[in-house]
């Protein structure tokens, strides 16, 4: 039987979602907890791979097991979620577990993912862990014009980490834009069918170059069309990036 598990995590002390040979990962923690509770070697497949230090308000993974949680003498999904939360560290929280059909796949069945990157423009001790502090003025109107242009392209090789093992750099961006939440706080939201490694942080860095006047809109277009990572902006710090939503 296949199950979807929905959870969130603070990625600050992890080397990303995916199991690493020499570092702690969210996938490793979840697999260990499930294997311990179900007394079986459980493998989990995530909806995507967040980089080291990136957070997730909503992540989904699937796992297969012969255990029948819904049987009267078995462990109910709700009970399993409760027990998982008791076993997992405080920075990983399971919100639900549900049975799904065998053809459902946490990664390939997802139709969209949505990320947000948070920034603040004045020193704030309560934002430093989950938002990026920016000290220079930004033209958010120009940044939103540039963000809207992302919907006109399909190849985002310019924003893919150099040397990344990907078969294609094609993505379909469905929405992208900056949103102000207070006089000093903003977030960039982008939704797409898939994302390349390091893509969102590279997009944000390039948009900030537009906001600072370092890139014109025409130059920004040339960066995308050139498909060279070296021409795009810097990769922004990971701690301000959140995987916010996944739609199936």
Tab-separated table of C-alpha atoms in Angstrom:
chain	number	residue	atom	x	y	z
A	1	UNK	CA	0.000	0.000	0.000
A	2	UNK	CA	1.238	3.493	-0.829
A	3	UNK	CA	0.896	6.446	1.543
A	4	UNK	CA	1.483	10.181	1.236
A	5	UNK	CA	2.977	11.926	4.252
A	6	UNK	CA	2.696	15.726	4.461
A	7	UNK	CA	5.136	17.562	6.710
A	8	UNK	CA	7.089	20.757	7.287
A	9	UNK	CA	10.622	21.438	8.432
A	10	UNK	CA	13.148	24.054	9.399
A	11	UNK	CA	16.084	23.275	7.134
A	12	UNK	CA	18.611	25.336	9.056
A	13	UNK	CA	20.655	22.428	10.397
A	14	UNK	CA	20.185	19.973	7.539
A	15	UNK	CA	22.179	19.342	4.377
A	16	UNK	CA	18.971	19.566	2.364
A	17	UNK	CA	16.175	17.069	1.816
A	18	UNK	CA	18.130	14.306	0.106
A	19	UNK	CA	20.214	11.755	1.992
A	20	UNK	CA	23.884	12.747	1.989
A	21	UNK	CA	26.914	10.528	2.674
A	22	UNK	CA	28.475	12.955	5.158
A	23	UNK	CA	25.632	15.102	6.482
A	24	UNK	CA	22.286	14.971	8.225
A	25	UNK	CA	19.234	15.292	5.955
A	26	UNK	CA	15.457	15.517	6.344
A	27	UNK	CA	14.911	12.406	4.205
A	28	UNK	CA	17.256	10.414	6.429
A	29	UNK	CA	15.399	11.485	9.582
A	30	UNK	CA	11.972	10.656	8.156
A	31	UNK	CA	13.064	7.274	6.820
A	32	UNK	CA	14.623	6.343	10.137
A	33	UNK	CA	11.492	7.312	12.082
A	34	UNK	CA	9.140	5.388	9.775
A	35	UNK	CA	11.398	2.346	9.705
A	36	UNK	CA	11.604	2.372	13.495
A	37	UNK	CA	7.836	2.593	13.999
A	38	UNK	CA	6.860	0.125	11.274
A	39	UNK	CA	9.734	-2.250	12.028
A	40	UNK	CA	10.601	-2.447	8.369
A	41	UNK	CA	13.118	-0.893	5.959
A	42	UNK	CA	11.044	2.050	4.694
A	43	UNK	CA	12.187	4.218	1.776
A	44	UNK	CA	10.594	7.628	1.218
A	45	UNK	CA	10.432	9.584	-2.045
A	46	UNK	CA	10.005	13.349	-1.788
A	47	UNK	CA	8.195	15.781	-4.049
A	48	UNK	CA	11.467	17.576	-4.683
A	49	UNK	CA	14.932	18.313	-3.338
A	50	UNK	CA	15.424	21.391	-1.208
A	51	UNK	CA	19.016	22.575	-0.826
A	52	UNK	CA	20.948	22.816	2.420
A	53	UNK	CA	19.410	25.408	4.730
A	54	UNK	CA	16.139	25.765	2.772
A	55	UNK	CA	12.868	25.358	4.680
A	56	UNK	CA	9.508	23.799	3.783
A	57	UNK	CA	6.096	24.766	5.102
A	58	UNK	CA	4.630	21.957	3.016
A	59	UNK	CA	6.574	18.979	1.728
A	60	UNK	CA	5.076	15.703	0.552
A	61	UNK	CA	6.710	12.288	0.336
A	62	UNK	CA	5.406	8.811	-0.382
A	63	UNK	CA	6.335	5.439	1.031
A	64	UNK	CA	5.201	1.858	0.477
A	65	UNK	CA	4.468	-0.649	3.219
A	66	UNK	CA	2.502	-3.823	3.823
A	67	UNK	CA	1.217	-2.434	7.117
A	68	UNK	CA	-2.516	-1.663	7.010
A	69	UNK	CA	-3.053	1.373	9.186
A	70	UNK	CA	-6.806	1.405	8.722
A	71	UNK	CA	-7.454	-2.101	10.067
A	72	UNK	CA	-9.000	-2.227	13.566
A	73	UNK	CA	-5.949	-4.015	14.927
A	74	UNK	CA	-3.483	-1.848	13.015
A	75	UNK	CA	-2.055	1.616	13.447
A	76	UNK	CA	-4.360	4.329	12.108
A	77	UNK	CA	-2.784	7.029	9.946
A	78	UNK	CA	-3.570	9.635	12.584
A	79	UNK	CA	-1.896	7.547	15.249
A	80	UNK	CA	1.134	6.978	13.050
A	81	UNK	CA	1.462	10.731	12.440
A	82	UNK	CA	1.273	11.330	16.186
A	83	UNK	CA	3.941	8.730	16.899
A	84	UNK	CA	6.158	10.070	14.120
A	85	UNK	CA	6.023	13.545	15.642
A	86	UNK	CA	7.056	12.099	19.003
A	87	UNK	CA	10.052	10.435	17.372
A	88	UNK	CA	11.132	13.147	14.927
A	89	UNK	CA	13.202	16.159	16.072
A	90	UNK	CA	11.433	19.423	16.856
A	91	UNK	CA	12.365	20.979	13.507
A	92	UNK	CA	10.380	18.380	11.489
A	93	UNK	CA	6.595	18.133	11.911
A	94	UNK	CA	4.185	15.711	10.233
A	95	UNK	CA	0.727	17.157	9.566
A	96	UNK	CA	-0.922	14.155	7.942
A	97	UNK	CA	-0.660	10.683	6.430
A	98	UNK	CA	-3.131	9.277	3.920
A	99	UNK	CA	-3.420	6.202	1.693
A	100	UNK	CA	-3.183	6.873	-2.049
A	101	UNK	CA	-3.437	4.776	-5.185
A	102	UNK	CA	-0.325	2.890	-6.253
A	103	UNK	CA	0.143	5.106	-9.318
A	104	UNK	CA	0.391	8.297	-7.238
A	105	UNK	CA	3.956	9.598	-6.985
A	106	UNK	CA	5.073	12.377	-4.650
A	107	UNK	CA	7.332	13.870	-7.313
A	108	UNK	CA	5.872	12.994	-10.705
A	109	UNK	CA	2.181	13.387	-9.815
A	110	UNK	CA	2.668	16.971	-8.594
A	111	UNK	CA	1.355	19.572	-11.042
A	112	UNK	CA	2.973	22.599	-9.391
A	113	UNK	CA	5.277	23.757	-6.613
A	114	UNK	CA	5.380	27.186	-5.045
A	115	UNK	CA	8.330	28.876	-3.332
A	116	UNK	CA	8.673	32.164	-1.469
A	117	UNK	CA	11.854	34.118	-0.783
A	118	UNK	CA	11.641	36.607	2.099
A	119	UNK	CA	13.577	39.862	2.501
A	120	UNK	CA	13.536	42.743	4.978
A	121	UNK	CA	15.086	46.187	4.614
A	122	UNK	CA	15.840	47.151	8.225
A	123	UNK	CA	17.699	45.272	10.918
A	124	UNK	CA	15.304	42.979	12.771
A	125	UNK	CA	16.532	40.349	15.251
A	126	UNK	CA	13.332	38.324	14.844
A	127	UNK	CA	13.641	37.962	11.072
A	128	UNK	CA	17.337	37.192	10.709
A	129	UNK	CA	16.838	33.402	10.673
A	130	UNK	CA	14.116	33.251	8.011
A	131	UNK	CA	14.537	36.400	5.919
A	132	UNK	CA	17.404	38.068	4.044
A	133	UNK	CA	18.398	41.546	5.216
A	134	UNK	CA	18.870	43.997	2.326
A	135	UNK	CA	20.473	47.410	2.939
A	136	UNK	CA	20.290	49.024	-0.497
A	137	UNK	CA	17.225	50.597	-2.178
A	138	UNK	CA	15.307	48.417	-4.626
A	139	UNK	CA	12.947	49.316	-7.459
A	140	UNK	CA	10.198	46.757	-6.880
A	141	UNK	CA	8.197	47.951	-9.877
A	142	UNK	CA	11.099	47.093	-12.175
A	143	UNK	CA	11.597	43.812	-10.324
A	144	UNK	CA	7.957	42.887	-10.881
A	145	UNK	CA	8.226	43.730	-14.578
A	146	UNK	CA	11.228	41.432	-14.782
A	147	UNK	CA	9.469	38.719	-12.777
A	148	UNK	CA	6.495	38.780	-15.155
A	149	UNK	CA	8.843	38.097	-18.069
A	150	UNK	CA	9.646	34.681	-16.593
A	151	UNK	CA	6.244	33.483	-17.800
A	152	UNK	CA	7.350	34.116	-21.401
A	153	UNK	CA	10.242	31.642	-21.259
A	154	UNK	CA	10.623	27.886	-20.902
A	155	UNK	CA	14.386	27.324	-20.742
A	156	UNK	CA	15.947	28.478	-17.465
A	157	UNK	CA	19.480	27.199	-17.905
A	158	UNK	CA	20.735	30.625	-16.776
A	159	UNK	CA	19.401	29.907	-13.281
A	160	UNK	CA	20.514	26.281	-12.949
A	161	UNK	CA	23.474	25.480	-10.710
A	162	UNK	CA	26.585	24.855	-12.804
A	163	UNK	CA	27.331	21.176	-13.180
A	164	UNK	CA	23.912	20.086	-11.971
A	165	UNK	CA	22.874	16.622	-13.162
A	166	UNK	CA	19.655	17.506	-15.002
A	167	UNK	CA	18.249	16.076	-18.228
A	168	UNK	CA	16.463	19.286	-19.172
A	169	UNK	CA	16.391	22.914	-18.065
A	170	UNK	CA	12.827	23.433	-19.296
A	171	UNK	CA	10.250	24.625	-16.741
A	172	UNK	CA	6.797	26.170	-17.007
A	173	UNK	CA	6.481	29.178	-14.706
A	174	UNK	CA	2.833	29.858	-13.866
A	175	UNK	CA	3.200	32.970	-11.702
A	176	UNK	CA	5.977	35.144	-10.293
A	177	UNK	CA	6.016	38.432	-8.419
A	178	UNK	CA	7.050	40.476	-5.392
A	179	UNK	CA	4.582	41.135	-2.564
A	180	UNK	CA	4.918	43.701	0.221
A	181	UNK	CA	3.760	42.662	3.701
A	182	UNK	CA	4.866	45.737	5.692
A	183	UNK	CA	6.848	48.932	5.086
A	184	UNK	CA	10.074	46.928	5.484
A	185	UNK	CA	9.207	43.332	4.494
A	186	UNK	CA	8.648	41.670	1.121
A	187	UNK	CA	8.578	38.219	-0.373
A	188	UNK	CA	9.045	36.891	-3.887
A	189	UNK	CA	6.580	34.163	-4.859
A	190	UNK	CA	7.028	31.843	-7.815
A	191	UNK	CA	4.964	28.846	-8.905
A	192	UNK	CA	6.043	26.380	-11.604
A	193	UNK	CA	5.571	22.799	-12.654
A	194	UNK	CA	9.184	22.064	-11.658
A	195	UNK	CA	12.316	23.846	-10.490
A	196	UNK	CA	15.978	23.399	-11.273
A	197	UNK	CA	18.618	23.081	-8.589
A	198	UNK	CA	19.319	26.508	-7.052
A	199	UNK	CA	16.873	28.093	-9.516
A	200	UNK	CA	14.791	30.239	-7.165
A	201	UNK	CA	17.758	31.718	-5.331
A	202	UNK	CA	19.439	32.541	-8.669
A	203	UNK	CA	16.246	34.129	-10.019
A	204	UNK	CA	15.928	36.273	-6.884
A	205	UNK	CA	19.569	37.357	-7.124
A	206	UNK	CA	19.088	38.390	-10.751
A	207	UNK	CA	15.858	40.257	-9.986
A	208	UNK	CA	17.651	42.137	-7.230
A	209	UNK	CA	20.274	43.179	-9.783
A	210	UNK	CA	17.387	44.631	-11.809
A	211	UNK	CA	16.046	46.381	-8.700
A	212	UNK	CA	19.442	47.904	-7.988
A	213	UNK	CA	19.783	49.206	-11.538
A	214	UNK	CA	22.619	46.846	-12.399
A	215	UNK	CA	20.577	45.164	-15.142
A	216	UNK	CA	18.095	46.732	-17.536
A	217	UNK	CA	15.065	44.723	-18.620
A	218	UNK	CA	16.698	44.131	-22.004
A	219	UNK	CA	19.879	42.905	-20.337
A	220	UNK	CA	17.778	40.710	-18.077
A	221	UNK	CA	16.127	39.165	-21.134
A	222	UNK	CA	19.583	38.557	-22.612
A	223	UNK	CA	20.624	36.738	-19.421
A	224	UNK	CA	17.668	34.344	-19.704
A	225	UNK	CA	18.113	33.823	-23.432
A	226	UNK	CA	21.862	33.288	-23.047
A	227	UNK	CA	21.263	30.290	-20.744
A	228	UNK	CA	24.613	30.777	-19.002
A	229	UNK	CA	24.657	30.677	-15.215
A	230	UNK	CA	27.714	32.947	-15.138
A	231	UNK	CA	25.676	35.800	-16.635
A	232	UNK	CA	22.878	35.681	-14.028
A	233	UNK	CA	22.903	37.204	-10.550
A	234	UNK	CA	24.375	35.692	-7.404
A	235	UNK	CA	22.640	32.889	-5.558
A	236	UNK	CA	20.896	34.386	-2.548
A	237	UNK	CA	21.326	32.906	0.962
A	238	UNK	CA	19.334	29.718	1.570
A	239	UNK	CA	17.858	30.594	4.971
A	240	UNK	CA	15.223	32.943	3.490
A	241	UNK	CA	13.767	30.419	1.018
A	242	UNK	CA	10.659	28.342	1.755
A	243	UNK	CA	8.898	25.631	-0.205
A	244	UNK	CA	5.362	26.796	0.535
A	245	UNK	CA	2.992	24.565	-1.397
A	246	UNK	CA	2.671	21.532	-3.660
A	247	UNK	CA	-0.440	20.847	-5.731
A	248	UNK	CA	-1.533	17.421	-6.990
